[in-house]
Short mmCIF file of C-alpha atoms in Angstrom, two decimals:
data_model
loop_
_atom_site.label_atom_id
_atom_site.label_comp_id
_atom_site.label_asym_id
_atom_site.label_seq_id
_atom_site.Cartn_x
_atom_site.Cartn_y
_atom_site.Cartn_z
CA UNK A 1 7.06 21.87 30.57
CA UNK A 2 10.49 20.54 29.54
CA UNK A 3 9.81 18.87 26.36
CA UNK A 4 13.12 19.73 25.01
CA UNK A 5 14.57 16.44 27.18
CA UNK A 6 11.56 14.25 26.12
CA UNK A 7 12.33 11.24 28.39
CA UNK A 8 8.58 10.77 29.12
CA UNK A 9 6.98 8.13 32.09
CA UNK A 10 3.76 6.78 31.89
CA UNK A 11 1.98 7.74 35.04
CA UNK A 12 -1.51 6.20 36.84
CA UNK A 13 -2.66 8.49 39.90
CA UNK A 14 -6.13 9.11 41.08
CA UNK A 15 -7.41 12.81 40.11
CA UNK A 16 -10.22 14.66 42.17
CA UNK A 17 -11.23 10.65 42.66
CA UNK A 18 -10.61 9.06 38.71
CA UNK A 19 -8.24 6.89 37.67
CA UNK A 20 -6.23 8.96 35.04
CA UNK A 21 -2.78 7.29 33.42
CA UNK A 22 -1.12 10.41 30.98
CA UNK A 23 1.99 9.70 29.02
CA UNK A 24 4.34 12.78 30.15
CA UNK A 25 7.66 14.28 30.04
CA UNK A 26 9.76 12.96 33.43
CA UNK A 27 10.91 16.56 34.25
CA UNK A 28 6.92 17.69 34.57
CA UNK A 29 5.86 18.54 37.93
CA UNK A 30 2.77 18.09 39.37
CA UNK A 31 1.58 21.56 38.24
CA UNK A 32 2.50 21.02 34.45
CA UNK A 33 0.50 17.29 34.54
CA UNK A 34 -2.36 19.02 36.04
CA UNK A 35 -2.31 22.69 33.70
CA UNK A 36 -0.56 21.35 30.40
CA UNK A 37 -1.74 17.54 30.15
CA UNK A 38 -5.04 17.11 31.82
CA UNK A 39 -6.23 20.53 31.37
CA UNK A 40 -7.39 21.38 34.90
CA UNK A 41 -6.43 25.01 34.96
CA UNK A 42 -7.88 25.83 37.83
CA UNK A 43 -4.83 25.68 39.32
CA UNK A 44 -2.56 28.34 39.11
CA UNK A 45 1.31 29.07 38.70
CA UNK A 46 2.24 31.90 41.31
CA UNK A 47 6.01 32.32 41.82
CA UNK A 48 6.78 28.72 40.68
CA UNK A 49 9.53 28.01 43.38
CA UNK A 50 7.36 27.14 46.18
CA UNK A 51 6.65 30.71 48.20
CA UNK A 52 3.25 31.87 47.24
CA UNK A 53 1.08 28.40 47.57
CA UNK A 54 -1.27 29.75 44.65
CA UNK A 55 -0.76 26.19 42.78
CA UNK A 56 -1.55 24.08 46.37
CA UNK A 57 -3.78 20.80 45.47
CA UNK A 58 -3.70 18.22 48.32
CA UNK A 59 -1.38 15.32 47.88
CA UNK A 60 -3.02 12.02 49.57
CA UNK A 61 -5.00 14.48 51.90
CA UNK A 62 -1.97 16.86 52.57
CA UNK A 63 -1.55 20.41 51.25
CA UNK A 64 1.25 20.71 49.11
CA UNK A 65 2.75 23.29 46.36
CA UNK A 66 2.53 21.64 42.78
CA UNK A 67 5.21 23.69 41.63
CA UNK A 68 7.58 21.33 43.92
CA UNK A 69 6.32 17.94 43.41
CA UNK A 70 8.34 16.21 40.52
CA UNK A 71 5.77 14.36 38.31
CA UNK A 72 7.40 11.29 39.27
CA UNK A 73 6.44 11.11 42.76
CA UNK A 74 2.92 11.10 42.34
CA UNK A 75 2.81 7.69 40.46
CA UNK A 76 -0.29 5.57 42.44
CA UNK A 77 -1.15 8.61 44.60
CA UNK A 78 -4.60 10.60 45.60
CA UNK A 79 -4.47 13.68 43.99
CA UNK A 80 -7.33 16.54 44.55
CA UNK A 81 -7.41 20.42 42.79
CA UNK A 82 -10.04 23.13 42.96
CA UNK A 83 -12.10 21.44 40.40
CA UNK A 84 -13.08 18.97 43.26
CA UNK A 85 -14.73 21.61 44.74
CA UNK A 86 -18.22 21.81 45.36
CA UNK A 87 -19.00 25.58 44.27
CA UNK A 88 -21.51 25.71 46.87
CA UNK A 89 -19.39 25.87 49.62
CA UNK A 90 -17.46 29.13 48.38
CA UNK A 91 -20.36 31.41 49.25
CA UNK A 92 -18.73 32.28 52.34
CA UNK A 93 -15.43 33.15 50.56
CA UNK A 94 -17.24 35.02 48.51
CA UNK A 95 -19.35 37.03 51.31
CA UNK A 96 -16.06 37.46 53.05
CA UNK A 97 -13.90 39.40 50.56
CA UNK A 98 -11.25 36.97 50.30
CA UNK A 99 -11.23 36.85 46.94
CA UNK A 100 -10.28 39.83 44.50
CA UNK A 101 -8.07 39.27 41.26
CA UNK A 102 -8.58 35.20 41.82
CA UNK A 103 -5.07 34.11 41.22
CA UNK A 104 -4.58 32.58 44.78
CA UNK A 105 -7.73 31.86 45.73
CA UNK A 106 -7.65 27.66 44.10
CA UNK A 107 -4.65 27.38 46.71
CA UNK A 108 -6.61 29.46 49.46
CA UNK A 109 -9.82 27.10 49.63
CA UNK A 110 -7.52 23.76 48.95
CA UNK A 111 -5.60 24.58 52.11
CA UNK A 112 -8.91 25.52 53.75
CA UNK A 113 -10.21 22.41 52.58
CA UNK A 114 -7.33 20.36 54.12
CA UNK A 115 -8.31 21.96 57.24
CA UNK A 116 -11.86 21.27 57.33
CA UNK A 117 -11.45 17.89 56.57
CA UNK A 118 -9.13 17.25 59.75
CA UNK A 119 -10.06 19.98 62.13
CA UNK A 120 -7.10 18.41 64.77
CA UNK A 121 -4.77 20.54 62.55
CA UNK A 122 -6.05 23.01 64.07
CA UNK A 123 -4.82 21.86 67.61
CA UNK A 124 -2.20 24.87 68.68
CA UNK A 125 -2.17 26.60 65.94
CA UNK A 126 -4.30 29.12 64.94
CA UNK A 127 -5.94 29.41 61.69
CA UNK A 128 -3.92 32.43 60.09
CA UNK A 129 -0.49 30.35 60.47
CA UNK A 130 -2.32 27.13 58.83
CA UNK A 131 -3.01 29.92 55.80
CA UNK A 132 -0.14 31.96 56.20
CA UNK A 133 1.58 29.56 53.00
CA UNK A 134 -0.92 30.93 50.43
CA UNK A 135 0.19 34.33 49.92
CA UNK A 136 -2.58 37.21 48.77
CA UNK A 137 -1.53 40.43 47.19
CA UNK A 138 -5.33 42.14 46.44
CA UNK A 139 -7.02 41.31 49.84
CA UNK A 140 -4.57 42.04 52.86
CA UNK A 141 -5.85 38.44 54.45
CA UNK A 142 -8.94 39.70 56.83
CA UNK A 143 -11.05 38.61 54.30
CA UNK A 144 -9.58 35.17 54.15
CA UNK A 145 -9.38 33.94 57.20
CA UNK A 146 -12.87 35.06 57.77
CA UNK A 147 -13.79 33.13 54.84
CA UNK A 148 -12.18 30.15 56.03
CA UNK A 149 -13.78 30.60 59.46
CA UNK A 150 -17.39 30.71 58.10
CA UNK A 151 -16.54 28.36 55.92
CA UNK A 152 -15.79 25.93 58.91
CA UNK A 153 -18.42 27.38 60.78
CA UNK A 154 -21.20 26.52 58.52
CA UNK A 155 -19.53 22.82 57.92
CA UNK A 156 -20.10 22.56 61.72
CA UNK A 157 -17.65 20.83 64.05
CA UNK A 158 -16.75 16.80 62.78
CA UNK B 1 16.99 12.88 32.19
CA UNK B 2 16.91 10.04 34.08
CA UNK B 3 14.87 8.88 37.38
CA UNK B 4 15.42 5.85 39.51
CA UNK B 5 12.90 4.70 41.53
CA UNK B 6 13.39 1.89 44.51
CA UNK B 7 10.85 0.54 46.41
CA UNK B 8 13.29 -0.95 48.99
CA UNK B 9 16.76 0.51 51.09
CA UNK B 10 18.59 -2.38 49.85
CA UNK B 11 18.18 -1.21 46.15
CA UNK B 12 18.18 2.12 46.92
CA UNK B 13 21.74 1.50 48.55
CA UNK B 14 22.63 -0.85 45.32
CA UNK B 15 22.34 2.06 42.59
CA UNK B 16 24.62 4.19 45.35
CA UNK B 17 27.35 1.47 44.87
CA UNK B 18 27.08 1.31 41.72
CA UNK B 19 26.37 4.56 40.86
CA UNK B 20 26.49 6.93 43.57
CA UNK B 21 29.49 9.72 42.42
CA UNK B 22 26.29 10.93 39.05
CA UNK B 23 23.24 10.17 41.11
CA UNK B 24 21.34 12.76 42.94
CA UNK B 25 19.23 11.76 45.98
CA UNK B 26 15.63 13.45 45.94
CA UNK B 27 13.29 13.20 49.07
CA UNK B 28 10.36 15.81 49.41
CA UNK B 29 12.50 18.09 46.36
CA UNK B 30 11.40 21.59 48.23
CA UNK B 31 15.14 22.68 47.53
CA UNK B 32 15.79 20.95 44.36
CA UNK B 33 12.80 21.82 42.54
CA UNK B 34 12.78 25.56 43.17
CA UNK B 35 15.06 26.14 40.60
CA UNK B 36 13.04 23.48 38.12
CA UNK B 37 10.65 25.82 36.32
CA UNK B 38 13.72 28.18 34.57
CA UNK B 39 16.19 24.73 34.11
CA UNK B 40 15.93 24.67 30.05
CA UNK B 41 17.18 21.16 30.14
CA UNK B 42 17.29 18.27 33.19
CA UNK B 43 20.14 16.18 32.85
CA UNK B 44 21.47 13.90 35.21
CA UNK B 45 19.97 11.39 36.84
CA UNK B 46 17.88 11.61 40.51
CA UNK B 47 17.54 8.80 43.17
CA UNK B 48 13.93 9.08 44.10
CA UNK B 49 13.34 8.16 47.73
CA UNK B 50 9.88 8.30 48.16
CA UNK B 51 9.18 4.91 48.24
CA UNK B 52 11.31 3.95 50.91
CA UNK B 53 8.44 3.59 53.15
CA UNK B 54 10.73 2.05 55.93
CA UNK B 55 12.42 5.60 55.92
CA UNK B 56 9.71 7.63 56.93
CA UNK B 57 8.65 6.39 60.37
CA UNK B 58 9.34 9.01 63.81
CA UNK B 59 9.50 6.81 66.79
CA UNK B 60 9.92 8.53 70.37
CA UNK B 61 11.56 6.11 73.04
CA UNK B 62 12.36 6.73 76.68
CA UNK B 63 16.08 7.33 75.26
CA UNK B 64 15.82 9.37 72.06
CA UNK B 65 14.03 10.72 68.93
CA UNK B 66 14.28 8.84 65.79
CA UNK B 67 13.86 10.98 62.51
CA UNK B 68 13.24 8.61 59.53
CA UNK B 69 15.06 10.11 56.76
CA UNK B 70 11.75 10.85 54.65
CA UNK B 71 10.37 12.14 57.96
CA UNK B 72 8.78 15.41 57.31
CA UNK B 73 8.56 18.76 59.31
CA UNK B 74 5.25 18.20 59.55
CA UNK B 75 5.28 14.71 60.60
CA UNK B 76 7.37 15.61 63.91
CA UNK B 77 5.54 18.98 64.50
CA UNK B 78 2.29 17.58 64.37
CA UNK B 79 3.16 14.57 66.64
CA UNK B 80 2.27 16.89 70.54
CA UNK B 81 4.66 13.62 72.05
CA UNK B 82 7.36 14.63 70.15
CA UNK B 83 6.68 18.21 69.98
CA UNK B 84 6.53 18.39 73.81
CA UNK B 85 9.65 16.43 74.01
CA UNK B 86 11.65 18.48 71.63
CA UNK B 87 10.10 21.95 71.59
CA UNK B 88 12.74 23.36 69.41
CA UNK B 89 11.97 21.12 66.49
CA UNK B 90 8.51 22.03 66.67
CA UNK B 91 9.56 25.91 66.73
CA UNK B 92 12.21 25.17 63.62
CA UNK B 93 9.37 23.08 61.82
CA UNK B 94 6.48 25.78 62.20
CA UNK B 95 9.26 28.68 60.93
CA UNK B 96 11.18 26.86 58.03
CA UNK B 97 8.12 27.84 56.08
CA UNK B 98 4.80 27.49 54.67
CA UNK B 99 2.36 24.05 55.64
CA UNK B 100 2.76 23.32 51.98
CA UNK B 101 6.80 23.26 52.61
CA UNK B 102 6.39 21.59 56.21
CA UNK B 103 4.31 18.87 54.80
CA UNK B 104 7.11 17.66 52.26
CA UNK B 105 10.44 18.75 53.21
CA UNK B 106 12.32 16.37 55.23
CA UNK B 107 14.85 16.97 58.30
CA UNK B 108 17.33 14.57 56.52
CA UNK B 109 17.18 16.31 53.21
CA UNK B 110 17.34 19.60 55.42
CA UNK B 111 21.28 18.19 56.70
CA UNK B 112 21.80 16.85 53.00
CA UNK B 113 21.19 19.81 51.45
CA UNK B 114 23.67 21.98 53.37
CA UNK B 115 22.23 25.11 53.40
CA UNK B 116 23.87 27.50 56.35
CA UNK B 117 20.81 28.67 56.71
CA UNK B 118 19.05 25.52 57.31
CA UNK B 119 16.60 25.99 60.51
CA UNK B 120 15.89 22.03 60.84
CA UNK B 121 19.59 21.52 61.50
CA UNK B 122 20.16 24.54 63.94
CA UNK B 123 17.12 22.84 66.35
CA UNK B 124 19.14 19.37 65.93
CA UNK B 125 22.56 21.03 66.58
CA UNK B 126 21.01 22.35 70.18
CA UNK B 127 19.87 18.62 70.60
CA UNK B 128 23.30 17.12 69.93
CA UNK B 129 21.75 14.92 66.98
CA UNK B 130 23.59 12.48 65.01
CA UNK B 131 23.34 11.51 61.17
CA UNK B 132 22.99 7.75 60.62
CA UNK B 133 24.32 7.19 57.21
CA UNK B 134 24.03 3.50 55.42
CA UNK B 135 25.57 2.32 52.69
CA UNK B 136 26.40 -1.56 51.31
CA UNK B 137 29.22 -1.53 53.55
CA UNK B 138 26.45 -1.02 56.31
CA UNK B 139 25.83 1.54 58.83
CA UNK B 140 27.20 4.67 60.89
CA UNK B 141 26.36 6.98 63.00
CA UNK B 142 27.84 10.91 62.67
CA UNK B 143 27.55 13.63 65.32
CA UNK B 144 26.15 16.16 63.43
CA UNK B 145 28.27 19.15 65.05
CA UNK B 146 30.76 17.08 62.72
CA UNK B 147 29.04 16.16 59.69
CA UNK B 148 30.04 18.88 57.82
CA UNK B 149 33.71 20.72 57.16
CA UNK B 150 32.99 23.50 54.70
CA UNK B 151 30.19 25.24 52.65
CA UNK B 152 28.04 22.03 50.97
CA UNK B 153 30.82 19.65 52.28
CA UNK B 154 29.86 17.28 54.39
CA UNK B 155 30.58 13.85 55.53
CA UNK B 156 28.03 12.00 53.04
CA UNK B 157 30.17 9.32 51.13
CA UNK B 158 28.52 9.25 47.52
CA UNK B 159 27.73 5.42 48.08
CA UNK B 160 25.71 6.34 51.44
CA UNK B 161 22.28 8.19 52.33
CA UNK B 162 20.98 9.52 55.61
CA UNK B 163 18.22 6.91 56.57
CA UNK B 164 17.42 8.38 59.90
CA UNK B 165 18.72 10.98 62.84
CA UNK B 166 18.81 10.15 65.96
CA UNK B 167 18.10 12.95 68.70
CA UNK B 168 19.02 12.18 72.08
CA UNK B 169 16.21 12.37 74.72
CA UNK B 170 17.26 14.77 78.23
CA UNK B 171 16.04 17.16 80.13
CA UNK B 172 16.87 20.70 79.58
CA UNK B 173 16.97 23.68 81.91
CA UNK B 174 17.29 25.98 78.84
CA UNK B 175 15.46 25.73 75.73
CA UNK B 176 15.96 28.64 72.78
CA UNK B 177 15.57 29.22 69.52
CA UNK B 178 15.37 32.28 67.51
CA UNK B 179 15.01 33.43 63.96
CA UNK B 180 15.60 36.55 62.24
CA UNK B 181 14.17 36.88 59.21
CA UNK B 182 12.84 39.55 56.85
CA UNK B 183 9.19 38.49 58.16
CA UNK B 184 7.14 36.25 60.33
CA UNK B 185 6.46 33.76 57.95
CA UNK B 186 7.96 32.31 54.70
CA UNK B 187 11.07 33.05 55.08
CA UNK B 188 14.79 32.17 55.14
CA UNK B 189 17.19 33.13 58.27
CA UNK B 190 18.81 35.94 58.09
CA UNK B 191 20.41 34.69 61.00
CA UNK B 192 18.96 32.22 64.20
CA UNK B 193 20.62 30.76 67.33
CA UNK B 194 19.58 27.33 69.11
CA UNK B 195 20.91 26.99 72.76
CA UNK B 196 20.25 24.40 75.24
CA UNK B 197 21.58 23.49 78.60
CA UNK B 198 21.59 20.29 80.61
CA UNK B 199 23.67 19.33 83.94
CA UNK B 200 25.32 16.55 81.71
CA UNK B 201 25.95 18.27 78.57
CA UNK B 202 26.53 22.06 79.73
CA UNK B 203 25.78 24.94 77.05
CA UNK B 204 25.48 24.09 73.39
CA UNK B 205 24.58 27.33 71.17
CA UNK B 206 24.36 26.61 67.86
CA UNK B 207 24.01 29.59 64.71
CA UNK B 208 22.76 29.68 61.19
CA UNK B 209 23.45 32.14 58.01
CA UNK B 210 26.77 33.68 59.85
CA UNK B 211 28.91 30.72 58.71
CA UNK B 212 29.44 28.32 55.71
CA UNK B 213 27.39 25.94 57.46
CA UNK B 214 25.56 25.88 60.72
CA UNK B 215 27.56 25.44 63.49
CA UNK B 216 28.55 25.34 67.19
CA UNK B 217 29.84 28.22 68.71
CA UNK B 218 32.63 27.19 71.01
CA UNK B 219 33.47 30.35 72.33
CA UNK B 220 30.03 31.23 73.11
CA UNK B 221 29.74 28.63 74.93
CA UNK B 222 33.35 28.53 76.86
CA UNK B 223 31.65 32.15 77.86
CA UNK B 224 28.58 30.49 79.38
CA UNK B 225 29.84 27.78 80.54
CA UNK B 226 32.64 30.33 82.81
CA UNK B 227 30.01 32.35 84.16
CA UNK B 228 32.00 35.22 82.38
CA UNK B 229 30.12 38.26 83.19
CA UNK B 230 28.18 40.12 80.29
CA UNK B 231 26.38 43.40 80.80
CA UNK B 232 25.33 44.15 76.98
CA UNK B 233 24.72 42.44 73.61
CA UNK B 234 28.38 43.92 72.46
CA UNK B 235 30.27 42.00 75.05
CA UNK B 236 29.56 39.32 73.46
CA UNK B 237 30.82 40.55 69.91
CA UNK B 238 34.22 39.11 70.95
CA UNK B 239 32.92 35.26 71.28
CA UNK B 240 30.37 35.84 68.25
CA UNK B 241 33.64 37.33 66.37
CA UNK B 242 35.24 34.11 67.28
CA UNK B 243 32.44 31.88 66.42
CA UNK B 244 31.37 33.20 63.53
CA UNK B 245 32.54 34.03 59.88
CA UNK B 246 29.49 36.33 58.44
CA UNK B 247 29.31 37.38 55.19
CA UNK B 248 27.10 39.90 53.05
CA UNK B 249 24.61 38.25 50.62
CA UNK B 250 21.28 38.82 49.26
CA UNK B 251 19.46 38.29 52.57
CA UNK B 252 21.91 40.39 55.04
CA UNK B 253 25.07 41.73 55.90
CA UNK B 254 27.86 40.71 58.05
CA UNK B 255 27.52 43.91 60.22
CA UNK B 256 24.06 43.15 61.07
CA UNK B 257 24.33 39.33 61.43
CA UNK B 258 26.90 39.67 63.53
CA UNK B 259 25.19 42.63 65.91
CA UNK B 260 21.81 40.96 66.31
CA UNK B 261 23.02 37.45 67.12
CA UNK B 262 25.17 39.32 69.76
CA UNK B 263 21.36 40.88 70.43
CA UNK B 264 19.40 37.38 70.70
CA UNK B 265 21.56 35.89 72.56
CA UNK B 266 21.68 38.09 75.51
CA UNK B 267 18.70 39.01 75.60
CA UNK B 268 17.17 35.67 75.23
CA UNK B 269 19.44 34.07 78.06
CA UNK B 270 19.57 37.15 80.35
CA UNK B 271 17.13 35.76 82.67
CA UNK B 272 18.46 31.87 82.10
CA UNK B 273 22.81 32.27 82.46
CA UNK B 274 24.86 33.16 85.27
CA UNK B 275 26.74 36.21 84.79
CA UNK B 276 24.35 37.80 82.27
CA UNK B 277 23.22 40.92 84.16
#
């Protein structure tokens, strides 16, 4: 994003499980490596400071917002977007309603994804706070957290 | 722009010698990068701690809590040891905001950053935490009801970082914390209380977002600790009055801040402190 300060870092991280190593400005954040640099625009830009989780991608396993992880600390890391996603599973989503205009729902099935992947997350919690950092304006949530349920549902317990 | 990147605390705590008055310390950057995407130009240069692996470890021992300083909100949350240990940690980690923000933001960076509305260090206040701080010159240890004297002062030398906090471990008869915010979820404090109370250690009530930093509340708990006896949320207007320096801002107002922690404080010790009736 910041090109204007061109001070640039050469950086090696896995993406959605290849080796990638992109020569990019040291102010980027995650988001900008991923949109601007590598293409993967699946991914979106929401509020950009953190609040709406549409740009989550899981960082070594963990959901995170994009938007918030400087470029720099993802040198020799395990990165993972949407485009990792098998478009197979989202029929649920789909048959759910918890999807309208789009623009959160990368972030929607990358947290879901987090959670399906380590169902102890789930442990005293319930699944609506897990979600409750990707923000929806279009669908009022019902929709989502159903999704998410099937979603788990038909992935069957681990 | 520049970025310097350690891989041990010994180096880390090097470049702070030599450099620590320009150098800004990063850790999970979930307040330092919100304000990244309109920033035209980044100058200055950042101390990246993320590779301090030896920072990041929570270990719970018969005597206390230890919070590595890259320790996340999520790391002590999720841990049910610590979270049954220290339920108001859990409750300030769960409310300080979204999984996304719990899985990267740190407790230390939460003291660093000074924020009087800062939820991680409201749950450590109640806990009578302390900051360790290291530098080259080596270590000490800060009570954290001291570690800061004004709004984004505190008692950080530029030379040192926080490598770890260290909560005491006791039994409590009381246990509260409360936030007010404008929602559930996702939010920041309008205003929140933390109050415990041991046999050893008496009342400590602690308050964010009604001060320039959060703070103990002396009088509140002079009140408490007398037995005084309160009827209604507004006699205690005279100790929050005392406590307290409220202000309006984008979030609140000093009028309301000041009513409804008058408001969660009685009610949520009515049943718990002698004289409340």
């Amino acid at each position: 994003m910041n090109d204007t300060d061109a001070v640039n870092i050469t950086l090696s991280f896995t993406i959605n499980g290849s080796e990638v190593t992109v020569d990019v400005p040291m102010s980027d954040r995650l988001l900008d490596v991923l949109r601007d640099r590598l293409g993967l625009t699946g991914t979106k830009e929401g509020c950009g400071e953190g609040e709406c989780g549409a740009c989550t991608v899981l960082l070594d396993g963990r959901p995170v917002n994009s938007c918030l992880v400087p470029c720099f600390q993802v040198q020799g890391r395990d990165v993972r977007t949407i485009e990792s996603v098998d478009r197979a599973t989202l029929s649920p989503l789909h048959e759910s309603g918890a999807t309208q205009c789009g623009a959160c729902t990368p972030g929607v099935v990358m947290t879901s994804r987090w959670i399906g992947e380590d169902r102890s997350v789930l442990r005293g919690r319930t699944l609506r706070e897990l979600m409750s950092g990707n923000l929806c304006r279009c669908t009022g949530y019902d929709g989502i957290i159903e999704g998410v349920r099937r979603t788990l549902d038909e992935e069957g317990e681990d | 722009m520049e970025v310097l990147q350690p891989t041990n605390l010994d180096d880390a705590l090097a470049i702070l010698a030599d450099r620590g008055e320009t150098v800004t310390p990063i850790a999970g950057g979930t307040d330092l990068l919100v304000a990244w995407h309109e920033q035209r130009r980044w100058e200055g240069t950042f101390l990246d701690l993320s590779r301090l692996g030896e920072l990041s470890e929570v270990r719970l021992t018969d005597d206390a809590l230890h919070i590595g300083g890259m320790a996340t909100y999520w790391d002590v949350a999720a841990d049910r040891a610590v979270a049954e240990a220290f339920p108001l940690l859990e409750q300030a980690a769960r409310q300080v905001g979204s999984i996304q923000i719990q899985m990267r933001g740190t407790w230390a960076g939460n003291i660093a950053n000074a924020s009087p509305a800062a939820d991680g260090v409201l749950a450590l206040l109640a806990y009578g935490a302390t900051v360790i701080l290291a530098s080259q010159q080596g270590t000490c240890e800060v009570p954290l009801d001291r570690y800061y004297h004004g709004y984004k002062q505190t008692a950080r030398m530029p030379n040192q970082i926080i490598t770890a906090i260290r909560v005491p471990r006791r039994t409590y008869d009381v246990e509260l914390f409360e936030k007010v915010g404008s929602r559930a979820a996702l939010t920041i404090s309008k205003v929140g209380m933390a109050v415990t109370h041991n046999e050893q250690t008496g009342w400590v009530v602690a308050a964010n977002s009604v001060a320039p930093f959060v703070c103990r509340c002396p009088a509140l708990e002079k009140l408490l600790t007398d037995g005084c006896t309160v009827r209604s949320p507004d006699d205690l207007l005279p100790a929050v009055d005392s406590d307290t320096r409220p202000i309006d801002d984008v979030r609140s107002t000093a009028r309301y801040r000041r009513i409804v922690l008058s408001r969660i404080i009685y009610f949520g010790l009515r049943d718990a402190a002698p004289g409340f009736e």
